[in-house]
PDB file of C-alpha atoms in Angstrom:
ATOM      1  CA  MET M   1       0.291   0.143  -0.067  1.00  0.00           C
ATOM      2  CA  SER M   2       1.007   3.240  -0.828  1.00  0.00           C
ATOM      3  CA  PHE M   3       0.532   6.222   0.941  1.00  0.00           C
ATOM      4  CA  PHE M   4       1.608   9.592   1.219  1.00  0.00           C
ATOM      5  CA  ASN M   5       0.067  13.137   2.715  1.00  0.00           C
ATOM      6  CA  LYS M   6       0.579  16.522   0.720  1.00  0.00           C
ATOM      7  CA  PHE M   7      -1.118  19.420   2.653  1.00  0.00           C
ATOM      8  CA  VAL M   8      -2.632  21.925   0.007  1.00  0.00           C
ATOM      9  CA  ASN M   9      -2.300  25.491   1.408  1.00  0.00           C
ATOM     10  CA  THR M  10      -5.594  27.494   0.644  1.00  0.00           C
ATOM     11  CA  GLU M  11      -3.800  30.798   0.583  1.00  0.00           C
ATOM     12  CA  LYS M  12      -1.469  29.860  -1.711  1.00  0.00           C
ATOM     13  CA  SER M  13      -1.924  31.028  -5.318  1.00  0.00           C
ATOM     14  CA  ALA M  14      -3.491  27.900  -7.722  1.00  0.00           C
ATOM     15  CA  SER M  15      -0.208  27.068 -10.011  1.00  0.00           C
ATOM     16  CA  THR M  16      -1.555  23.585 -11.816  1.00  0.00           C
ATOM     17  CA  LYS M  17      -5.131  22.394 -13.594  1.00  0.00           C
ATOM     18  CA  GLU M  18      -5.932  20.260 -10.452  1.00  0.00           C
ATOM     19  CA  GLN M  19      -4.414  22.519  -7.902  1.00  0.00           C
ATOM     20  CA  LYS M  20      -7.309  25.034  -8.893  1.00  0.00           C
ATOM     21  CA  GLN M  21      -9.993  22.687  -9.300  1.00  0.00           C
ATOM     22  CA  ILE M  22      -9.164  22.222  -5.265  1.00  0.00           C
ATOM     23  CA  ASP M  23      -8.811  25.713  -4.581  1.00  0.00           C
ATOM     24  CA  LYS M  24     -12.307  26.349  -5.667  1.00  0.00           C
ATOM     25  CA  LYS M  25     -13.825  23.789  -4.346  1.00  0.00           C
ATOM     26  CA  LEU M  26     -12.608  24.727  -0.773  1.00  0.00           C
ATOM     27  CA  LYS M  27     -13.675  28.235  -1.282  1.00  0.00           C
ATOM     28  CA  GLN M  28     -16.950  27.022  -2.265  1.00  0.00           C
ATOM     29  CA  LEU M  29     -17.168  25.293   0.914  1.00  0.00           C
ATOM     30  CA  ASN M  30     -15.921  27.949   2.987  1.00  0.00           C
ATOM     31  CA  SER M  31     -18.625  29.709   1.469  1.00  0.00           C
ATOM     32  CA  ALA M  32     -20.939  27.663   2.106  1.00  0.00           C
ATOM     33  CA  ARG M  33     -19.540  26.384   5.819  1.00  0.00           C
ATOM     34  CA  TYR M  34     -19.537  22.889   4.994  1.00  0.00           C
ATOM     35  CA  ASN M  35     -21.547  21.020   8.227  1.00  0.00           C
ATOM     36  CA  ASN M  36     -21.242  24.642   9.714  1.00  0.00           C
ATOM     37  CA  LYS M  37     -17.218  23.920  10.188  1.00  0.00           C
ATOM     38  CA  LYS M  38     -14.778  26.352   8.376  1.00  0.00           C
ATOM     39  CA  VAL M  39     -12.913  24.175   6.005  1.00  0.00           C
ATOM     40  CA  LEU M  40      -8.754  24.764   6.409  1.00  0.00           C
ATOM     41  CA  SER M  41      -7.165  22.233   3.845  1.00  0.00           C
ATOM     42  CA  ALA M  42      -7.240  19.589   1.893  1.00  0.00           C
ATOM     43  CA  VAL M  43      -4.974  16.170   1.948  1.00  0.00           C
ATOM     44  CA  GLU M  44      -4.230  14.217  -0.775  1.00  0.00           C
ATOM     45  CA  ILE M  45      -3.953  10.234  -0.431  1.00  0.00           C
ATOM     46  CA  GLN M  46      -2.982   7.706  -2.705  1.00  0.00           C
ATOM     47  CA  ASN M  47      -3.705   3.874  -1.802  1.00  0.00           C
ATOM     48  CA  SER M  48      -3.037   1.241  -4.116  1.00  0.00           C
ATOM     49  CA  TYR M  49      -6.039  -0.578  -3.253  1.00  0.00           C
ATOM     50  CA  PHE M  50      -8.723   2.190  -2.802  1.00  0.00           C
ATOM     51  CA  GLY M  51      -7.044   5.061  -5.721  1.00  0.00           C
ATOM     52  CA  ASP M  52      -6.444   8.018  -5.112  1.00  0.00           C
ATOM     53  CA  GLY M  53      -8.778  10.907  -3.563  1.00  0.00           C
ATOM     54  CA  VAL M  54      -8.873  14.543  -1.822  1.00  0.00           C
ATOM     55  CA  LEU M  55      -9.866  14.644   2.747  1.00  0.00           C
ATOM     56  CA  VAL M  56     -10.508  18.096   3.646  1.00  0.00           C
ATOM     57  CA  LYS M  57      -9.428  19.224   7.420  1.00  0.00           C
ATOM     58  CA  ASP M  58     -12.004  21.189   9.016  1.00  0.00           C
ATOM     59  CA  SER M  59     -12.246  23.632  11.977  1.00  0.00           C
ATOM     60  CA  THR M  60     -12.317  21.164  14.315  1.00  0.00           C
ATOM     61  CA  THR M  61      -8.599  20.467  13.541  1.00  0.00           C
ATOM     62  CA  ASP M  62      -8.845  16.476  14.869  1.00  0.00           C
ATOM     63  CA  ASN M  63     -10.402  15.604  12.599  1.00  0.00           C
ATOM     64  CA  VAL M  64     -10.687  14.673   8.757  1.00  0.00           C
ATOM     65  CA  CYS M  65     -14.065  15.142   7.102  1.00  0.00           C
ATOM     66  CA  TYR M  66     -13.863  13.318   3.879  1.00  0.00           C
ATOM     67  CA  ILE M  67     -15.136  15.556   0.578  1.00  0.00           C
ATOM     68  CA  ASP M  68     -15.361  14.376  -2.800  1.00  0.00           C
ATOM     69  CA  ILE M  69     -13.749  17.559  -4.347  1.00  0.00           C
ATOM     70  CA  LEU M  70     -11.375  15.478  -7.346  1.00  0.00           C
ATOM     71  CA  SER M  71     -11.774  11.696  -8.330  1.00  0.00           C
ATOM     72  CA  GLY M  72     -12.614  10.645  -4.689  1.00  0.00           C
ATOM     73  CA  LEU M  73     -11.824   7.584  -2.969  1.00  0.00           C
ATOM     74  CA  HIS M  74     -12.967   4.330  -5.640  1.00  0.00           C
ATOM     75  CA  PHE M  75     -13.725   1.473  -2.605  1.00  0.00           C
ATOM     76  CA  SER M  76     -13.545  -1.869  -3.975  1.00  0.00           C
ATOM     77  CA  ASN M  77     -17.331  -3.446  -3.231  1.00  0.00           C
ATOM     78  CA  PHE M  78     -17.911  -4.617   0.216  1.00  0.00           C
ATOM     79  CA  GLY M  79     -18.436  -8.462  -0.165  1.00  0.00           C
ATOM     80  CA  LYS M  80     -18.437  -8.070  -3.852  1.00  0.00           C
ATOM     81  CA  LYS M  81     -22.422  -6.264  -3.700  1.00  0.00           C
ATOM     82  CA  GLY M  82     -23.147  -2.609  -5.577  1.00  0.00           C
ATOM     83  CA  ASP M  83     -22.195  -0.571  -8.269  1.00  0.00           C
ATOM     84  CA  ASP M  84     -19.899   2.053  -6.813  1.00  0.00           C
ATOM     85  CA  SER M  85     -23.680   4.153  -6.335  1.00  0.00           C
ATOM     86  CA  TYR M  86     -23.702   3.501  -2.302  1.00  0.00           C
ATOM     87  CA  ASP M  87     -23.160   6.324   0.240  1.00  0.00           C
ATOM     88  CA  LEU M  88     -20.039   7.402   1.354  1.00  0.00           C
ATOM     89  CA  ARG M  89     -21.860   8.585   4.483  1.00  0.00           C
ATOM     90  CA  GLU M  90     -18.738   9.740   6.838  1.00  0.00           C
ATOM     91  CA  PHE M  91     -14.946   9.765   6.751  1.00  0.00           C
ATOM     92  CA  LEU M  92     -14.304  10.646  10.593  1.00  0.00           C
ATOM     93  CA  VAL M  93     -10.625   9.559  11.019  1.00  0.00           C
ATOM     94  CA  ARG M  94      -7.824  11.870  12.886  1.00  0.00           C
ATOM     95  CA  GLU M  95      -5.400  13.446  11.026  1.00  0.00           C
ATOM     96  CA  ASP M  96      -2.700  11.065  12.015  1.00  0.00           C
ATOM     97  CA  ASN M  97      -4.761   7.999  11.764  1.00  0.00           C
ATOM     98  CA  ILE M  98      -5.348   7.881   8.218  1.00  0.00           C
ATOM     99  CA  GLU M  99      -2.627   5.557   6.950  1.00  0.00           C
ATOM    100  CA  TYR M 100      -4.038   3.140   9.771  1.00  0.00           C
ATOM    101  CA  VAL M 101      -7.261   3.078   8.847  1.00  0.00           C
ATOM    102  CA  LEU M 102      -7.088   2.598   5.270  1.00  0.00           C
ATOM    103  CA  ALA M 103      -4.728  -0.225   5.800  1.00  0.00           C
ATOM    104  CA  SER M 104      -7.300  -1.609   8.232  1.00  0.00           C
ATOM    105  CA  LEU M 105     -10.301  -1.271   5.479  1.00  0.00           C
ATOM    106  CA  GLU M 106      -8.134  -2.647   2.791  1.00  0.00           C
ATOM    107  CA  LYS M 107      -8.169  -6.294   5.350  1.00  0.00           C
ATOM    108  CA  ILE M 108     -11.345  -6.075   6.096  1.00  0.00           C
ATOM    109  CA  TYR M 109     -12.528  -5.639   1.897  1.00  0.00           C
ATOM    110  CA  GLU M 110     -10.173  -8.701   0.807  1.00  0.00           C
ATOM    111  CA  LYS M 111     -11.871 -10.868   3.567  1.00  0.00           C
ATOM    112  CA  SER M 112     -15.715  -9.026   3.491  1.00  0.00           C
ATOM    113  CA  ASP M 113     -17.293 -13.129   2.072  1.00  0.00           C
ATOM    114  CA  GLN M 114     -16.361 -14.173   5.289  1.00  0.00           C
ATOM    115  CA  ILE M 115     -17.415 -11.233   7.448  1.00  0.00           C
ATOM    116  CA  MET M 116     -20.978 -11.739   5.613  1.00  0.00           C
ATOM    117  CA  GLU M 117     -20.826 -15.721   5.860  1.00  0.00           C
ATOM    118  CA  GLY M 118     -20.265 -14.579   9.550  1.00  0.00           C
ATOM    119  CA  CYS M 119     -23.026 -12.182   9.501  1.00  0.00           C
ATOM    120  CA  TYR M 120     -26.200 -13.997   7.148  1.00  0.00           C
ATOM    121  CA  ASN M 121     -27.542 -15.901   9.501  1.00  0.00           C
ATOM    122  CA  GLU M 122     -28.184 -13.874  12.101  1.00  0.00           C
ATOM    123  CA  ILE M 123     -29.544 -10.570   9.874  1.00  0.00           C
ATOM    124  CA  TYR M 124     -32.267 -13.378   8.043  1.00  0.00           C
ATOM    125  CA  SER M 125     -33.451 -13.926  11.654  1.00  0.00           C
ATOM    126  CA  GLU M 126     -34.132 -10.302  12.596  1.00  0.00           C
ATOM    127  CA  ILE M 127     -36.037  -9.998   9.637  1.00  0.00           C
ATOM    128  CA  ILE M 128     -37.989 -13.186   9.750  1.00  0.00           C
ATOM    129  CA  LYS M 129     -39.284 -12.066  13.471  1.00  0.00           C
ATOM    130  CA  PHE M 130     -39.582  -8.454  11.707  1.00  0.00           C
ATOM    131  CA  PHE M 131     -42.136  -9.432   9.753  1.00  0.00           C
ATOM    132  CA  GLU M 132     -43.475 -12.453  11.976  1.00  0.00           C
ATOM    133  CA  GLU M 133     -43.850  -9.187  14.964  1.00  0.00           C
ATOM    134  CA  SER M 134     -44.658  -6.481  12.604  1.00  0.00           C
ATOM    135  CA  ASP M 135     -48.193  -5.247  11.165  1.00  0.00           C
ATOM    136  CA  VAL M 136     -47.349  -5.081   7.604  1.00  0.00           C
ATOM    137  CA  GLU M 137     -48.214  -6.596   4.343  1.00  0.00           C
ATOM    138  CA  GLY M 138     -45.052  -9.564   4.449  1.00  0.00           C
ATOM    139  CA  LEU M 139     -42.021 -11.037   3.053  1.00  0.00           C
ATOM    140  CA  LYS M 140     -42.061 -11.847  -0.631  1.00  0.00           C
ATOM    141  CA  SER M 141     -42.741 -15.571  -1.186  1.00  0.00           C
ATOM    142  CA  ASP M 142     -39.169 -16.748  -2.282  1.00  0.00           C
ATOM    143  CA  PHE M 143     -37.515 -14.821   0.229  1.00  0.00           C
ATOM    144  CA  ASN M 144     -35.376 -17.499   2.121  1.00  0.00           C
ATOM    145  CA  LEU M 145     -31.866 -17.645   3.656  1.00  0.00           C
ATOM    146  CA  GLU M 146     -30.444 -18.374   0.145  1.00  0.00           C
ATOM    147  CA  TYR M 147     -32.059 -15.366  -1.401  1.00  0.00           C
ATOM    148  CA  LEU M 148     -30.853 -12.849   1.062  1.00  0.00           C
ATOM    149  CA  LYS M 149     -27.324 -14.484   0.278  1.00  0.00           C
ATOM    150  CA  GLU M 150     -27.557 -13.673  -3.304  1.00  0.00           C
ATOM    151  CA  ASN M 151     -30.182 -10.123  -3.224  1.00  0.00           C
ATOM    152  CA  TRP M 152     -28.732  -8.216  -0.346  1.00  0.00           C
ATOM    153  CA  TYR M 153     -26.651  -4.702  -0.933  1.00  0.00           C
ATOM    154  CA  LEU M 154     -24.257  -2.507   0.130  1.00  0.00           C
ATOM    155  CA  SER M 155     -26.406   0.853   0.736  1.00  0.00           C
ATOM    156  CA  GLY M 156     -23.958   3.209   2.697  1.00  0.00           C
ATOM    157  CA  VAL M 157     -20.496   3.070   4.380  1.00  0.00           C
ATOM    158  CA  ALA M 158     -19.153   5.479   7.099  1.00  0.00           C
ATOM    159  CA  ILE M 159     -15.505   5.079   8.390  1.00  0.00           C
ATOM    160  CA  TYR M 160     -14.253   6.044  11.688  1.00  0.00           C
ATOM    161  CA  ASP M 161     -10.788   5.883  13.550  1.00  0.00           C
ATOM    162  CA  ASP M 162     -11.506   2.238  15.337  1.00  0.00           C
ATOM    163  CA  HIS M 163     -14.376   0.949  13.322  1.00  0.00           C
ATOM    164  CA  ALA M 164     -16.363   1.178   9.727  1.00  0.00           C
ATOM    165  CA  GLU M 165     -20.317   0.622   9.798  1.00  0.00           C
ATOM    166  CA  PHE M 166     -21.192  -1.402   6.337  1.00  0.00           C
ATOM    167  CA  SER M 167     -25.459   0.023   5.940  1.00  0.00           C
ATOM    168  CA  ILE M 168     -26.914  -3.603   4.242  1.00  0.00           C
ATOM    169  CA  GLY M 169     -30.321  -3.829   2.013  1.00  0.00           C
ATOM    170  CA  ILE M 170     -32.575  -5.774   0.556  1.00  0.00           C
ATOM    171  CA  ASP M 171     -35.656  -6.038  -1.037  1.00  0.00           C
ATOM    172  CA  ALA M 172     -37.767  -8.854   0.937  1.00  0.00           C
ATOM    173  CA  ALA M 173     -41.000  -7.351   1.458  1.00  0.00           C
ATOM    174  CA  GLY M 174     -43.550  -7.673  -0.530  1.00  0.00           C
ATOM    175  CA  ASN M 175     -44.290  -4.500  -0.633  1.00  0.00           C
ATOM    176  CA  SER M 176     -41.168  -2.418  -1.268  1.00  0.00           C
ATOM    177  CA  GLU M 177     -42.169   0.716   1.198  1.00  0.00           C
ATOM    178  CA  GLU M 178     -41.939  -1.804   4.136  1.00  0.00           C
ATOM    179  CA  ASP M 179     -38.366  -2.474   3.584  1.00  0.00           C
ATOM    180  CA  SER M 180     -37.418   1.393   4.619  1.00  0.00           C
ATOM    181  CA  TYR M 181     -39.258   0.559   7.888  1.00  0.00           C
ATOM    182  CA  TYR M 182     -35.870  -1.282   9.480  1.00  0.00           C
ATOM    183  CA  GLU M 183     -32.212  -0.508   8.811  1.00  0.00           C
ATOM    184  CA  ILE M 184     -29.390  -3.382   8.797  1.00  0.00           C
ATOM    185  CA  VAL M 185     -25.907  -2.082   9.775  1.00  0.00           C
ATOM    186  CA  ILE M 186     -23.106  -4.148   9.864  1.00  0.00           C
ATOM    187  CA  PHE M 187     -20.107  -2.597  12.485  1.00  0.00           C
ATOM    188  CA  VAL M 188     -16.584  -4.128  11.412  1.00  0.00           C
ATOM    189  CA  ASP M 189     -13.865  -3.672  14.572  1.00  0.00           C
ATOM    190  CA  TYR M 190     -10.411  -2.767  12.787  1.00  0.00           C
ATOM    191  CA  GLY M 191      -8.372  -4.484  15.527  1.00  0.00           C
ATOM    192  CA  THR M 192      -9.873  -7.769  15.764  1.00  0.00           C
ATOM    193  CA  GLU M 193     -11.504  -7.767  12.087  1.00  0.00           C
ATOM    194  CA  GLU M 194     -15.231  -8.975  13.989  1.00  0.00           C
ATOM    195  CA  ALA M 195     -18.578  -8.098  12.704  1.00  0.00           C
ATOM    196  CA  GLU M 196     -21.347  -6.899  14.818  1.00  0.00           C
ATOM    197  CA  VAL M 197     -24.909  -6.705  13.267  1.00  0.00           C
ATOM    198  CA  SER M 198     -26.956  -4.417  14.186  1.00  0.00           C
ATOM    199  CA  PHE M 199     -30.644  -4.299  13.486  1.00  0.00           C
ATOM    200  CA  ASN M 200     -33.184  -1.613  14.377  1.00  0.00           C
ATOM    201  CA  VAL M 201     -37.010  -0.639  13.418  1.00  0.00           C
ATOM    202  CA  VAL M 202     -37.306   2.779  11.933  1.00  0.00           C
ATOM    203  CA  TRP M 203     -40.618   3.618  11.314  1.00  0.00           C
TER     204      TRP M 203
END
């Protein structure tokens, strides 16, 4: 894994086309005060597994918040699912911890099939329990454990200093609206690489 930090000082004059793009975007972000925080600088990263990207350091100074300024980080699909259209919901990582986080994520993505195999039974049980105990229309007639394994998808990812959260979607209900009544999130710890399933009713 190759990695480097390149701090972009927004007070310096832009010299390259790429630098001008970054400076322009940072100026727009500062005008809008992204999430009510003033953007201080950009950090460019290069990673052989996830690709290149630009992180933006906000006014809290302790965290780096991800903003898709140029190409962004091209995350390999977790569990070989999705079409890169899922949402990178948050990247809140200490500046001095980025290298560790990216290395940990690479290991997790590489063993994502194994991680999911350890989660399927619990996810399936929670979905069945929800439809049995809730006043909703019901499951698809062909919904079973194998259907879940073949048809789940990745709907979002959030990345933190010590763990990552993977939001999982599944079209299980006869009425698709009822799939929005619950959320499934898999928490994976970087240190242990162990996963924990969270199933929450959200209606």
